[in-house]
Amino acid sequence: MNRTRNLLAALLLPLLLPVQLAMSVFFHYRMGRVRAARAAGDRGAITIELALAVVGLVVVAGIIVGVLYSLAGKVKSKVNDTPIDVPNPT
């Protein structure tokens, strides 16, 4: 189990590092906008921006789920269509 965890960490960390950096930059940018709006007294715009960001994340998650669902359907049909060659025991 420990070897598997180390192998997955070695493979996934380089792939996830750009995502982590992008999320850090996005979070820093968003917090800067929140601080600027709070200082200006414009809280309604921040609420709308955050709601749009949440809607965007939900749309992206929906697209990912749709792609995975269609991929699962394709694989399922391939598995059902593949004949099983059973060797003759005689």
CSV table of N, CA and C in Angstrom, one decimal:
chain,number,residue,atom,x,y,z
A,1,MET,N,0.8,-1.2,0.0
A,1,MET,CA,0.0,0.0,0.0
A,1,MET,C,0.9,1.3,0.0
A,2,ASN,N,2.0,1.2,0.8
A,2,ASN,CA,2.8,2.4,0.9
A,2,ASN,C,3.5,2.6,-0.5
A,3,ARG,N,3.9,1.6,-1.2
A,3,ARG,CA,4.6,1.7,-2.5
A,3,ARG,C,3.6,2.3,-3.5
A,4,THR,N,2.4,1.9,-3.4
A,4,THR,CA,1.3,2.4,-4.3
A,4,THR,C,1.1,3.9,-4.1
A,5,ARG,N,1.0,4.2,-2.8
A,5,ARG,CA,0.8,5.6,-2.5
A,5,ARG,C,2.0,6.5,-3.0
A,6,ASN,N,3.2,6.0,-2.8
A,6,ASN,CA,4.4,6.8,-3.2
A,6,ASN,C,4.4,6.9,-4.8
A,7,LEU,N,4.0,5.8,-5.4
A,7,LEU,CA,4.0,5.8,-6.9
A,7,LEU,C,3.0,6.8,-7.4
A,8,LEU,N,1.8,6.7,-6.8
A,8,LEU,CA,0.7,7.7,-7.3
A,8,LEU,C,1.1,9.1,-7.0
A,9,ALA,N,1.8,9.3,-5.8
A,9,ALA,CA,2.2,10.7,-5.5
A,9,ALA,C,3.3,11.2,-6.5
A,10,ALA,N,4.2,10.3,-6.9
A,10,ALA,CA,5.2,10.6,-7.8
A,10,ALA,C,4.6,10.9,-9.2
A,11,LEU,N,3.6,10.2,-9.6
A,11,LEU,CA,3.0,10.4,-10.9
A,11,LEU,C,2.0,11.6,-10.9
A,12,LEU,N,1.2,11.8,-9.9
A,12,LEU,CA,0.2,12.8,-9.9
A,12,LEU,C,0.7,14.2,-9.5
A,13,LEU,N,1.7,14.3,-8.6
A,13,LEU,CA,2.1,15.6,-8.2
A,13,LEU,C,2.6,16.5,-9.3
A,14,PRO,N,3.4,16.0,-10.2
A,14,PRO,CA,3.7,16.9,-11.4
A,14,PRO,C,2.5,17.3,-12.2
A,15,LEU,N,1.5,16.5,-12.3
A,15,LEU,CA,0.3,16.8,-13.1
A,15,LEU,C,-0.5,17.8,-12.4
A,16,LEU,N,-0.6,17.7,-11.0
A,16,LEU,CA,-1.5,18.6,-10.3
A,16,LEU,C,-0.8,19.9,-9.9
A,17,LEU,N,0.5,20.0,-10.0
A,17,LEU,CA,1.1,21.3,-9.6
A,17,LEU,C,0.6,22.5,-10.4
A,18,PRO,N,0.5,22.4,-11.7
A,18,PRO,CA,0.0,23.6,-12.4
A,18,PRO,C,-1.4,23.9,-12.0
A,19,VAL,N,-2.3,22.9,-11.7
A,19,VAL,CA,-3.6,23.2,-11.2
A,19,VAL,C,-3.6,23.9,-9.9
A,20,GLN,N,-2.7,23.4,-9.0
A,20,GLN,CA,-2.6,24.1,-7.7
A,20,GLN,C,-2.1,25.5,-7.8
A,21,LEU,N,-1.1,25.7,-8.7
A,21,LEU,CA,-0.6,27.1,-8.9
A,21,LEU,C,-1.7,28.0,-9.5
A,22,ALA,N,-2.5,27.5,-10.4
A,22,ALA,CA,-3.5,28.3,-11.0
A,22,ALA,C,-4.6,28.6,-10.0
A,23,MET,N,-5.0,27.7,-9.2
A,23,MET,CA,-6.0,27.9,-8.1
A,23,MET,C,-5.4,28.9,-7.1
A,24,SER,N,-4.2,28.9,-6.8
A,24,SER,CA,-3.6,29.9,-5.9
A,24,SER,C,-3.6,31.3,-6.4
A,25,VAL,N,-3.3,31.4,-7.7
A,25,VAL,CA,-3.3,32.7,-8.4
A,25,VAL,C,-4.8,33.2,-8.5
A,26,PHE,N,-5.7,32.3,-8.8
A,26,PHE,CA,-7.1,32.7,-8.9
A,26,PHE,C,-7.6,33.1,-7.6
A,27,PHE,N,-7.3,32.4,-6.5
A,27,PHE,CA,-7.8,32.8,-5.2
A,27,PHE,C,-7.2,34.1,-4.7
A,28,HIS,N,-5.9,34.3,-5.0
A,28,HIS,CA,-5.3,35.6,-4.7
A,28,HIS,C,-5.9,36.8,-5.4
A,29,TYR,N,-6.2,36.6,-6.7
A,29,TYR,CA,-6.8,37.6,-7.5
A,29,TYR,C,-8.2,37.9,-6.9
A,30,ARG,N,-9.0,36.8,-6.6
A,30,ARG,CA,-10.4,37.0,-6.2
A,30,ARG,C,-10.4,37.7,-4.8
A,31,MET,N,-9.5,37.3,-3.9
A,31,MET,CA,-9.4,38.0,-2.6
A,31,MET,C,-9.0,39.5,-2.7
A,32,GLY,N,-8.2,39.8,-3.7
A,32,GLY,CA,-7.8,41.2,-3.9
A,32,GLY,C,-9.0,42.0,-4.4
A,33,ARG,N,-9.8,41.4,-5.3
A,33,ARG,CA,-11.1,42.0,-5.7
A,33,ARG,C,-12.1,42.2,-4.6
A,34,VAL,N,-12.1,41.2,-3.7
A,34,VAL,CA,-13.0,41.3,-2.5
A,34,VAL,C,-12.6,42.5,-1.6
A,35,ARG,N,-11.3,42.5,-1.3
A,35,ARG,CA,-10.8,43.6,-0.5
A,35,ARG,C,-11.0,45.0,-1.1
A,36,ALA,N,-10.8,45.1,-2.4
A,36,ALA,CA,-11.0,46.4,-3.1
A,36,ALA,C,-12.5,46.8,-3.0
A,37,ALA,N,-13.4,45.8,-3.3
A,37,ALA,CA,-14.8,46.2,-3.2
A,37,ALA,C,-15.3,46.5,-1.8
A,38,ARG,N,-14.7,45.8,-0.9
A,38,ARG,CA,-15.1,46.1,0.5
A,38,ARG,C,-14.6,47.5,0.9
A,39,ALA,N,-13.4,47.8,0.5
A,39,ALA,CA,-12.9,49.2,0.8
A,39,ALA,C,-13.7,50.3,0.1
A,40,ALA,N,-14.3,50.0,-1.1
A,40,ALA,CA,-15.1,50.9,-1.8
A,40,ALA,C,-16.5,50.9,-1.4
A,41,GLY,N,-16.9,49.9,-0.6
A,41,GLY,CA,-18.3,49.8,-0.2
A,41,GLY,C,-19.2,49.2,-1.2
A,42,ASP,N,-18.7,48.5,-2.2
A,42,ASP,CA,-19.5,47.9,-3.3
A,42,ASP,C,-19.6,46.4,-3.1
A,43,ARG,N,-20.4,46.0,-2.1
A,43,ARG,CA,-20.5,44.6,-1.8
A,43,ARG,C,-21.4,43.8,-2.8
A,44,GLY,N,-22.3,44.5,-3.4
A,44,GLY,CA,-23.3,43.8,-4.3
A,44,GLY,C,-22.6,43.2,-5.5
A,45,ALA,N,-21.6,43.9,-6.0
A,45,ALA,CA,-20.8,43.4,-7.2
A,45,ALA,C,-20.0,42.2,-6.9
A,46,ILE,N,-19.5,42.1,-5.7
A,46,ILE,CA,-18.7,41.0,-5.2
A,46,ILE,C,-19.7,39.8,-5.1
A,47,THR,N,-20.8,40.0,-4.6
A,47,THR,CA,-21.8,38.9,-4.5
A,47,THR,C,-22.1,38.3,-5.9
A,48,ILE,N,-22.4,39.2,-6.8
A,48,ILE,CA,-22.7,38.7,-8.2
A,48,ILE,C,-21.5,38.0,-8.8
A,49,GLU,N,-20.3,38.5,-8.6
A,49,GLU,CA,-19.1,37.9,-9.2
A,49,GLU,C,-18.9,36.5,-8.6
A,50,LEU,N,-19.1,36.4,-7.3
A,50,LEU,CA,-18.9,35.1,-6.6
A,50,LEU,C,-20.0,34.1,-7.1
A,51,ALA,N,-21.2,34.6,-7.3
A,51,ALA,CA,-22.3,33.7,-7.7
A,51,ALA,C,-22.0,33.2,-9.2
A,52,LEU,N,-21.4,34.1,-10.0
A,52,LEU,CA,-21.1,33.7,-11.4
A,52,LEU,C,-19.9,32.7,-11.3
A,53,ALA,N,-19.0,32.9,-10.4
A,53,ALA,CA,-17.9,31.9,-10.3
A,53,ALA,C,-18.4,30.6,-9.9
A,54,VAL,N,-19.3,30.5,-9.0
A,54,VAL,CA,-19.9,29.2,-8.5
A,54,VAL,C,-20.7,28.6,-9.7
A,55,VAL,N,-21.4,29.4,-10.4
A,55,VAL,CA,-22.1,28.9,-11.6
A,55,VAL,C,-21.1,28.3,-12.6
A,56,GLY,N,-20.0,29.0,-12.8
A,56,GLY,CA,-19.0,28.5,-13.7
A,56,GLY,C,-18.4,27.2,-13.3
A,57,LEU,N,-18.2,27.0,-12.0
A,57,LEU,CA,-17.6,25.8,-11.5
A,57,LEU,C,-18.6,24.7,-11.6
A,58,VAL,N,-19.9,24.9,-11.4
A,58,VAL,CA,-21.0,23.9,-11.5
A,58,VAL,C,-21.0,23.5,-13.0
A,59,VAL,N,-20.9,24.4,-13.9
A,59,VAL,CA,-21.0,24.1,-15.3
A,59,VAL,C,-19.8,23.2,-15.7
A,60,VAL,N,-18.6,23.5,-15.3
A,60,VAL,CA,-17.4,22.7,-15.5
A,60,VAL,C,-17.6,21.3,-14.9
A,61,ALA,N,-18.1,21.2,-13.7
A,61,ALA,CA,-18.3,19.9,-13.1
A,61,ALA,C,-19.3,19.1,-13.9
A,62,GLY,N,-20.4,19.8,-14.4
A,62,GLY,CA,-21.4,19.1,-15.2
A,62,GLY,C,-20.8,18.6,-16.5
A,63,ILE,N,-20.0,19.3,-17.1
A,63,ILE,CA,-19.3,18.9,-18.3
A,63,ILE,C,-18.4,17.7,-18.1
A,64,ILE,N,-17.7,17.7,-17.0
A,64,ILE,CA,-16.8,16.6,-16.6
A,64,ILE,C,-17.7,15.3,-16.4
A,65,VAL,N,-18.8,15.5,-15.6
A,65,VAL,CA,-19.6,14.3,-15.4
A,65,VAL,C,-20.2,13.8,-16.7
A,66,GLY,N,-20.7,14.7,-17.5
A,66,GLY,CA,-21.2,14.2,-18.8
A,66,GLY,C,-20.2,13.5,-19.7
A,67,VAL,N,-19.0,14.0,-19.7
A,67,VAL,CA,-17.9,13.3,-20.5
A,67,VAL,C,-17.6,11.9,-19.8
A,68,LEU,N,-17.5,11.8,-18.5
A,68,LEU,CA,-17.3,10.5,-17.9
A,68,LEU,C,-18.5,9.6,-18.1
A,69,TYR,N,-19.7,10.1,-18.1
A,69,TYR,CA,-20.9,9.2,-18.3
A,69,TYR,C,-20.9,8.7,-19.7
A,70,SER,N,-20.5,9.5,-20.7
A,70,SER,CA,-20.5,9.0,-22.1
A,70,SER,C,-19.4,8.0,-22.3
A,71,LEU,N,-18.2,8.3,-21.7
A,71,LEU,CA,-17.1,7.4,-21.8
A,71,LEU,C,-17.5,6.0,-21.1
A,72,ALA,N,-18.1,6.1,-20.0
A,72,ALA,CA,-18.6,4.8,-19.4
A,72,ALA,C,-19.5,4.1,-20.3
A,73,GLY,N,-20.4,4.7,-20.9
A,73,GLY,CA,-21.4,4.1,-21.8
A,73,GLY,C,-20.7,3.4,-23.0
A,74,LYS,N,-19.7,4.1,-23.6
A,74,LYS,CA,-18.9,3.5,-24.7
A,74,LYS,C,-18.1,2.3,-24.2
A,75,VAL,N,-17.5,2.4,-23.1
A,75,VAL,CA,-16.8,1.2,-22.6
A,75,VAL,C,-17.7,0.1,-22.3
A,76,LYS,N,-18.8,0.4,-21.7
A,76,LYS,CA,-19.8,-0.7,-21.4
A,76,LYS,C,-20.3,-1.4,-22.7
A,77,SER,N,-20.6,-0.6,-23.7
A,77,SER,CA,-21.0,-1.2,-25.0
A,77,SER,C,-19.9,-2.1,-25.6
A,78,LYS,N,-18.6,-1.6,-25.5
A,78,LYS,CA,-17.5,-2.4,-26.0
A,78,LYS,C,-17.4,-3.7,-25.2
A,79,VAL,N,-17.6,-3.7,-23.9
A,79,VAL,CA,-17.4,-4.9,-23.1
A,79,VAL,C,-18.5,-5.9,-23.5
A,80,ASN,N,-19.7,-5.4,-23.7
A,80,ASN,CA,-20.9,-6.2,-24.1
A,80,ASN,C,-20.7,-6.8,-25.5
A,81,ASP,N,-20.1,-6.1,-26.4
A,81,ASP,CA,-19.9,-6.5,-27.8
A,81,ASP,C,-18.7,-7.5,-28.0
A,82,THR,N,-17.8,-7.5,-27.0
A,82,THR,CA,-16.6,-8.3,-27.2
A,82,THR,C,-16.9,-9.7,-26.9
A,83,PRO,N,-16.7,-10.6,-27.9
A,83,PRO,CA,-16.9,-12.1,-27.6
A,83,PRO,C,-15.9,-12.6,-26.7
A,84,ILE,N,-16.3,-13.6,-25.9
A,84,ILE,CA,-15.3,-14.2,-25.0
A,84,ILE,C,-14.9,-15.6,-25.7
A,85,ASP,N,-13.6,-15.7,-25.9
A,85,ASP,CA,-13.1,-17.0,-26.5
A,85,ASP,C,-12.8,-17.9,-25.3
A,86,VAL,N,-13.7,-18.9,-25.2
A,86,VAL,CA,-13.5,-19.9,-24.2
A,86,VAL,C,-12.8,-21.1,-24.8
A,87,PRO,N,-11.6,-21.5,-24.3
A,87,PRO,CA,-10.9,-22.6,-24.9
A,87,PRO,C,-11.7,-23.9,-24.7
A,88,ASN,N,-11.6,-24.8,-25.7
A,88,ASN,CA,-12.3,-26.1,-25.6
A,88,ASN,C,-11.4,-27.0,-24.7
A,89,PRO,N,-12.0,-27.6,-23.7
A,89,PRO,CA,-11.2,-28.5,-22.8
A,89,PRO,C,-10.9,-29.8,-23.4
A,90,THR,N,-11.4,-30.2,-24.5
A,90,THR,CA,-11.1,-31.5,-25.0
A,90,THR,C,-9.8,-31.6,-25.8
